Tab-separated table of C-alpha atoms and ligand atoms in Angstrom:
chain	number	residue	atom	x	y	z
S	1	UNK	CA	2.658	12.668	15.303
S	2	UNK	CA	1.255	10.510	12.493
S	3	UNK	CA	-0.637	12.612	9.958
S	4	UNK	CA	-1.312	9.882	7.425
S	5	UNK	CA	-1.558	6.161	8.128
S	6	UNK	CA	-0.418	3.523	5.671
S	7	UNK	CA	-2.969	1.712	3.519
S	8	UNK	CA	-2.504	-1.051	0.952
S	9	UNK	CA	-1.905	0.250	-2.568
S	10	UNK	CA	-4.450	-0.281	-5.372
S	11	UNK	CA	-1.972	-2.714	-6.945
S	12	UNK	CA	-1.734	-4.712	-3.729
S	13	UNK	CA	-5.529	-4.826	-3.271
S	14	UNK	CA	-6.116	-5.983	-6.862
S	15	UNK	CA	-3.543	-8.769	-6.576
S	16	UNK	CA	-4.987	-9.766	-3.195
S	17	UNK	CA	-8.457	-10.115	-4.706
S	18	UNK	CA	-7.287	-11.922	-7.857
S	19	UNK	CA	-5.169	-14.323	-5.821
S	20	UNK	CA	-8.313	-15.663	-4.116
S	21	UNK	CA	-10.483	-15.645	-7.246
S	22	UNK	CA	-8.249	-17.067	-9.978
S	23	UNK	CA	-4.977	-18.913	-10.445
S	24	UNK	CA	-2.155	-16.415	-10.812
S	25	UNK	CA	0.748	-17.276	-13.101
S	26	UNK	CA	4.062	-17.891	-11.359
S	27	UNK	CA	5.233	-14.405	-12.414
S	28	UNK	CA	2.026	-12.817	-11.032
S	29	UNK	CA	2.366	-14.821	-7.828
S	30	UNK	CA	5.850	-13.392	-7.326
S	31	UNK	CA	4.458	-9.874	-7.892
S	32	UNK	CA	1.748	-10.504	-5.295
S	33	UNK	CA	4.204	-12.022	-2.789
S	34	UNK	CA	6.443	-8.963	-3.217
S	35	UNK	CA	3.497	-6.675	-2.462
S	36	UNK	CA	2.663	-8.618	0.691
S	37	UNK	CA	6.275	-8.805	1.839
S	38	UNK	CA	6.872	-5.108	1.153
S	39	UNK	CA	3.733	-4.077	3.040
S	40	UNK	CA	4.634	-6.256	6.044
S	41	UNK	CA	8.117	-4.709	6.145
S	42	UNK	CA	6.663	-1.202	6.016
S	43	UNK	CA	4.322	-2.068	8.891
S	44	UNK	CA	7.286	-3.254	10.987
S	45	UNK	CA	9.009	0.063	10.238
S	46	UNK	CA	5.829	1.960	11.246
S	47	UNK	CA	5.719	0.051	14.549
S	48	UNK	CA	9.353	0.899	15.179
S	49	UNK	CA	8.665	4.591	14.549
S	50	UNK	CA	5.661	4.462	16.872
S	51	UNK	CA	7.857	2.993	19.613
S	52	UNK	CA	10.692	5.479	19.100
S	53	UNK	CA	8.318	8.454	18.783
S	54	UNK	CA	10.643	10.804	16.897
S	55	UNK	CA	9.494	14.371	17.323
S	56	UNK	CA	8.091	15.459	13.983
S	57	UNK	CA	5.243	14.894	11.567
S	58	UNK	CA	5.010	11.417	10.043
S	59	UNK	CA	3.470	10.596	6.674
S	60	UNK	CA	3.264	6.891	5.931
S	61	UNK	CA	3.210	6.027	2.254
S	62	UNK	CA	2.848	8.797	-0.249
S	63	UNK	CA	2.334	8.466	-3.990
S	64	UNK	CA	3.406	11.583	-5.870
S	65	UNK	CA	3.990	12.443	-9.481
S	66	UNK	CA	6.313	14.803	-11.284
S	67	UNK	CA	5.221	15.218	-14.877
S	68	UNK	CA	4.648	11.595	-16.000
S	69	UNK	CA	6.767	9.934	-13.346
S	70	UNK	CA	5.029	8.379	-10.353
S	71	UNK	CA	7.019	7.641	-7.242
S	72	UNK	CA	6.118	5.957	-4.004
S	73	UNK	CA	7.630	7.253	-0.776
S	74	UNK	CA	7.428	4.665	2.005
S	75	UNK	CA	7.699	7.055	4.937
S	76	UNK	CA	8.506	10.691	5.665
S	77	UNK	CA	9.459	12.393	8.892
S	78	UNK	CA	9.037	16.153	8.656
S	79	UNK	CA	10.766	18.400	11.172
S	80	UNK	CA	11.046	22.210	11.189
S	81	UNK	CA	14.363	22.239	9.367
S	82	UNK	CA	14.661	18.866	7.649
S	83	UNK	CA	12.706	16.134	5.884
S	84	UNK	CA	13.800	12.517	6.323
S	85	UNK	CA	12.706	10.149	3.554
S	86	UNK	CA	12.765	6.399	4.284
S	87	UNK	CA	12.810	3.681	1.627
S	88	UNK	CA	11.969	0.407	3.375
S	89	UNK	CA	13.252	-2.885	1.952
S	90	UNK	CA	12.112	-6.200	3.336
S	91	UNK	CA	14.799	-8.401	1.821
S	92	UNK	CA	15.873	-11.558	3.602
S	93	UNK	CA	18.824	-13.892	3.278
S	94	UNK	CA	22.542	-13.395	2.674
S	95	UNK	CA	24.027	-11.139	0.017
S	96	UNK	CA	27.511	-10.005	-0.930
S	97	UNK	CA	28.771	-6.527	-1.716
S	98	UNK	CA	30.943	-6.800	-4.820
S	99	UNK	CA	31.970	-4.333	-7.517
S	100	UNK	CA	29.723	-1.643	-6.000
S	101	UNK	CA	26.650	-3.900	-6.171
S	102	UNK	CA	24.612	-5.931	-3.692
S	103	UNK	CA	24.582	-9.445	-5.130
S	104	UNK	CA	22.631	-12.551	-4.190
S	105	UNK	CA	24.317	-15.896	-3.536
S	106	UNK	CA	23.472	-16.834	-7.132
S	107	UNK	CA	25.263	-13.697	-8.360
S	108	UNK	CA	22.234	-11.546	-9.332
S	109	UNK	CA	22.558	-7.849	-8.483
S	110	UNK	CA	19.825	-5.987	-6.577
S	111	UNK	CA	18.653	-2.726	-8.057
S	112	UNK	CA	20.700	-0.143	-6.160
S	113	UNK	CA	18.347	0.875	-3.320
S	114	UNK	CA	20.490	3.861	-2.287
S	115	UNK	CA	20.324	5.348	-5.809
S	116	UNK	CA	16.574	4.628	-5.903
S	117	UNK	CA	16.001	6.471	-2.597
S	118	UNK	CA	18.239	9.324	-3.732
S	119	UNK	CA	16.196	9.783	-6.944
S	120	UNK	CA	13.047	10.097	-4.821
S	121	UNK	CA	14.817	12.575	-2.567
S	122	UNK	CA	15.636	14.744	-5.606
S	123	UNK	CA	12.060	14.503	-6.938
S	124	UNK	CA	10.662	15.524	-3.568
S	125	UNK	CA	13.122	18.378	-3.149
S	126	UNK	CA	12.237	19.763	-6.596
S	127	UNK	CA	8.523	19.285	-6.073
S	128	UNK	CA	8.625	21.301	-2.857
S	129	UNK	CA	10.810	23.928	-4.481
S	130	UNK	CA	8.229	24.279	-7.272
S	131	UNK	CA	5.681	25.004	-4.546
S	132	UNK	CA	7.871	27.689	-3.028
S	133	UNK	CA	9.164	25.568	-0.155
S	134	UNK	CA	12.894	25.101	0.117
S	135	UNK	CA	13.893	22.594	2.738
S	136	UNK	CA	16.679	20.083	3.301
S	137	UNK	CA	15.766	16.517	2.407
S	138	UNK	CA	17.818	13.428	3.187
S	139	UNK	CA	17.074	9.847	2.254
S	140	UNK	CA	17.737	6.566	4.041
S	141	UNK	CA	17.342	2.999	2.896
S	142	UNK	CA	16.067	0.810	5.727
S	143	UNK	CA	16.720	-2.937	5.566
S	144	UNK	CA	13.972	-3.834	8.007
S	145	UNK	CA	14.351	-7.604	8.122
S	146	UNK	CA	16.803	-8.772	10.831
S	147	UNK	CA	17.448	-11.886	8.688
S	148	UNK	CA	19.044	-9.810	5.945
S	149	UNK	CA	22.811	-9.621	5.804
S	150	UNK	CA	25.283	-8.199	3.282
S	151	UNK	CA	28.831	-9.509	3.526
S	152	UNK	CA	31.599	-6.921	3.091
S	153	UNK	CA	29.113	-4.057	2.970
S	154	UNK	CA	30.911	-0.746	3.634
S	155	UNK	CA	29.235	1.451	6.234
S	156	UNK	CA	27.022	4.047	4.562
S	157	UNK	CA	25.209	6.860	6.337
S	158	UNK	CA	22.241	6.480	4.000
S	159	UNK	CA	21.699	2.811	4.929
S	160	UNK	CA	20.093	1.621	8.144
S	161	UNK	CA	19.736	-1.987	9.252
S	162	UNK	CA	16.878	-2.914	11.575
S	163	UNK	CA	19.117	-3.004	14.664
S	164	UNK	CA	20.249	0.606	14.053
S	165	UNK	CA	16.793	2.183	13.874
S	166	UNK	CA	16.173	3.096	17.499
S	167	UNK	CA	19.631	4.723	17.806
S	168	UNK	CA	18.955	6.606	14.557
S	169	UNK	CA	15.673	8.039	15.834
S	170	UNK	CA	17.214	8.819	19.235
S	171	UNK	CA	19.998	10.828	17.591
S	172	UNK	CA	17.504	12.737	15.472
S	173	UNK	CA	15.598	13.586	18.582
S	174	UNK	CA	18.506	15.672	19.857
S	175	UNK	CA	18.354	17.914	16.794
S	176	UNK	CA	14.614	18.399	16.609
S	177	UNK	CA	12.458	21.019	18.218
S	178	UNK	CA	8.656	20.913	18.149
S	179	UNK	CA	7.075	20.982	14.658
S	180	UNK	CA	6.630	24.535	13.541
S	181	UNK	CA	4.293	26.233	11.144
S	182	UNK	CA	6.456	25.437	8.099
S	183	UNK	CA	6.524	21.662	8.690
S	184	UNK	CA	2.747	21.583	9.157
S	185	UNK	CA	2.160	23.437	5.909
S	186	UNK	CA	4.608	21.168	4.012
S	187	UNK	CA	2.931	18.061	5.438
S	188	UNK	CA	-0.564	19.334	4.560
S	189	UNK	CA	0.523	20.166	1.037
S	190	UNK	CA	2.122	16.735	0.480
S	191	UNK	CA	-0.937	14.884	1.798
S	192	UNK	CA	-3.133	16.906	-0.569
S	193	UNK	CA	-0.833	15.901	-3.458
S	194	UNK	CA	-1.061	12.179	-2.576
S	195	UNK	CA	-2.511	10.229	-5.523
S	196	UNK	CA	-5.128	7.687	-4.413
S	197	UNK	CA	-6.455	6.273	-7.671
S	198	UNK	CA	-3.299	5.342	-9.509
S	199	UNK	CA	-3.792	2.092	-11.449
S	200	UNK	CA	-0.657	0.393	-12.701
S	201	UNK	CA	-0.751	-0.531	-16.387
S	202	UNK	CA	0.834	-3.979	-16.046
S	203	UNK	CA	-1.971	-5.717	-14.129
S	204	UNK	CA	-2.828	-9.372	-14.859
S	205	UNK	CA	-5.541	-10.039	-17.456
S	206	UNK	CA	-8.873	-10.985	-15.884
S	207	UNK	CA	-12.577	-10.865	-16.633
S	208	UNK	CA	-15.757	-11.083	-14.570
S	209	UNK	CA	-16.714	-14.491	-15.992
S	210	UNK	CA	-13.408	-16.124	-15.165
S	211	UNK	CA	-13.249	-15.031	-11.504
S	212	UNK	CA	-14.552	-17.183	-8.677
S	213	UNK	CA	-17.709	-15.665	-7.152
S	214	UNK	CA	-18.561	-15.317	-3.479
S	215	UNK	CA	-17.606	-13.149	-0.524
S	216	UNK	CA	-14.078	-13.649	0.794
S	217	UNK	CA	-13.082	-13.355	4.441
S	218	UNK	CA	-11.435	-9.947	5.099
S	219	UNK	CA	-8.882	-11.624	7.316
S	220	UNK	CA	-7.797	-14.861	5.582
S	221	UNK	CA	-9.527	-14.561	2.140
S	222	UNK	CA	-11.323	-17.890	2.522
S	223	UNK	CA	-14.731	-18.361	0.882
S	224	UNK	CA	-15.805	-20.915	3.516
S	225	UNK	CA	-18.308	-19.410	5.887
S	226	UNK	CA	-21.538	-19.767	7.757
S	227	UNK	CA	-24.026	-17.031	8.526
S	228	UNK	CA	-26.787	-16.181	10.936
S	229	UNK	CA	-29.354	-13.465	10.199
S	230	UNK	CA	-26.953	-10.580	10.664
S	231	UNK	CA	-23.459	-12.033	11.003
S	232	UNK	CA	-21.110	-13.870	8.702
S	233	UNK	CA	-18.502	-16.136	10.303
S	234	UNK	CA	-15.431	-17.468	8.509
S	235	UNK	CA	-15.095	-21.249	8.891
S	236	UNK	CA	-11.360	-21.007	8.319
S	237	UNK	CA	-10.247	-18.329	10.819
S	238	UNK	CA	-13.400	-17.524	12.781
S	239	UNK	CA	-13.489	-13.823	11.785
S	240	UNK	CA	-16.951	-12.312	12.133
S	241	UNK	CA	-18.468	-9.503	10.130
S	242	UNK	CA	-21.898	-7.932	9.786
S	243	UNK	CA	-23.458	-9.227	6.560
S	244	UNK	CA	-24.276	-5.693	5.373
S	245	UNK	CA	-20.596	-4.748	5.817
S	246	UNK	CA	-19.465	-7.889	3.967
S	247	UNK	CA	-21.720	-6.965	1.027
S	248	UNK	CA	-20.459	-3.380	1.010
S	249	UNK	CA	-16.843	-4.567	1.104
S	250	UNK	CA	-17.523	-6.931	-1.812
S	251	UNK	CA	-19.097	-4.122	-3.854
S	252	UNK	CA	-15.987	-2.011	-3.251
S	253	UNK	CA	-13.815	-4.952	-4.344
S	254	UNK	CA	-15.936	-5.270	-7.519
S	255	UNK	CA	-15.538	-1.524	-8.226
S	256	UNK	CA	-11.778	-1.792	-7.727
S	257	UNK	CA	-11.502	-4.693	-10.204
S	258	UNK	CA	-13.948	-3.274	-12.760
S	259	UNK	CA	-13.705	0.527	-12.498
S	260	UNK	CA	-15.341	1.091	-15.900
S	261	UNK	CA	-18.318	-1.232	-15.410
S	262	UNK	CA	-21.545	0.239	-13.991
S	263	UNK	CA	-22.525	-1.416	-10.684
S	264	UNK	CA	-25.759	-3.358	-11.242
S	265	UNK	CA	-27.785	-5.273	-8.678
S	266	UNK	CA	-27.859	-8.497	-10.728
S	267	UNK	CA	-24.064	-8.467	-11.172
S	268	UNK	CA	-23.450	-7.863	-7.473
S	269	UNK	CA	-25.879	-10.687	-6.662
S	270	UNK	CA	-23.754	-12.982	-8.831
S	271	UNK	CA	-20.491	-11.479	-7.522
S	272	UNK	CA	-21.544	-12.354	-3.954
S	273	UNK	CA	-22.094	-15.968	-5.058
S	274	UNK	CA	-25.947	-16.003	-5.207
S	275	UNK	CA	-25.687	-16.498	-1.484
S	276	UNK	CA	-27.694	-13.523	-0.225
S	277	UNK	CA	-31.072	-12.241	-1.367
S	278	UNK	CA	-31.293	-9.577	-4.053
S	279	UNK	CA	-33.340	-7.367	-1.721
S	280	UNK	CA	-30.578	-7.496	0.876
S	281	UNK	CA	-28.018	-6.493	-1.743
S	282	UNK	CA	-30.297	-3.705	-2.945
S	283	UNK	CA	-30.567	-2.312	0.602
S	284	UNK	CA	-26.754	-2.030	0.816
S	285	UNK	CA	-26.559	-0.476	-2.669
S	286	UNK	CA	-29.209	2.124	-1.750
S	287	UNK	CA	-27.454	2.927	1.545
S	288	UNK	CA	-23.998	3.589	0.098
S	289	UNK	CA	-24.498	4.596	-3.547
S	290	UNK	CA	-26.741	6.734	-5.746
S	291	UNK	CA	-29.185	4.982	-8.082
S	292	UNK	CA	-28.865	6.200	-11.645
S	293	UNK	CA	-30.659	5.390	-14.859
S	294	UNK	CA	-29.172	4.782	-18.281
S	295	UNK	CA	-30.401	3.266	-21.565
S	296	UNK	CA	-29.331	-0.159	-20.320
S	297	UNK	CA	-31.242	0.026	-17.005
S	298	UNK	CA	-30.408	1.263	-13.542
S	299	UNK	CA	-27.013	1.166	-11.905
S	300	UNK	CA	-25.357	2.489	-8.740
S	301	UNK	CA	-22.539	4.989	-8.501
E	1	ZN	ZN1	-11.112	-16.054	7.581
């Protein structure tokens, strides 16, 4: 049973928006591509879990913190007597296992994914212990992409390749009974601890003036569109959206990019590309936000 569905991280959403509104540097482009690739891999893993239906409680993507350390858990399966933590990697291509490291053809070593997953396992174990819940936790690294291969890689219990997943979940199934009271209370507690507003500190530099204005398509991020009275249609992919929803989505995108700037009608009018009337934008603002007054005029929160 899935208790929490995966959503894109704040980092991913910010890069996604900036990628359509400004030119990212080659380093930033790599960061964005990694976000997209990672998310796609996690979705493939989610689909695999849905198909295999392991008996337990599933939490997809959890951001927790212990003191000042934040850590992202890609997926958890919680059963009455055990928690399985999955670290999903969407690497592709051929690698070699040499001197205890996974190395690319060019000789660069990957950060050890097994050690990374094991650190998260220890954090999670301690976090639960601090909340009075002692339970076994094991971690697995999942190489989800079938086009990923490591030559001379010794078999490791903590590593699963995509072709091994259904057998893995089938074997778990034999050990698991229906979720009991303890697993439900652990799952509830972890979901309550999930951090939703974490903003990474190493985001690209950007400002309102430098970003391209207009509403982007929610499906393909194109600005090209046509609209009737109520509906906006993307000229690139054909996706349709109610205009009021497109405005609301754009306001949320603005708030994500500029969390410290008050939301003002004139700015949103400009943000949407001067394409829709101010009264139409005001209607959406009034529907979804509270109008407030400050020394510098009214804004919406
Ligand atoms: Zn589109």
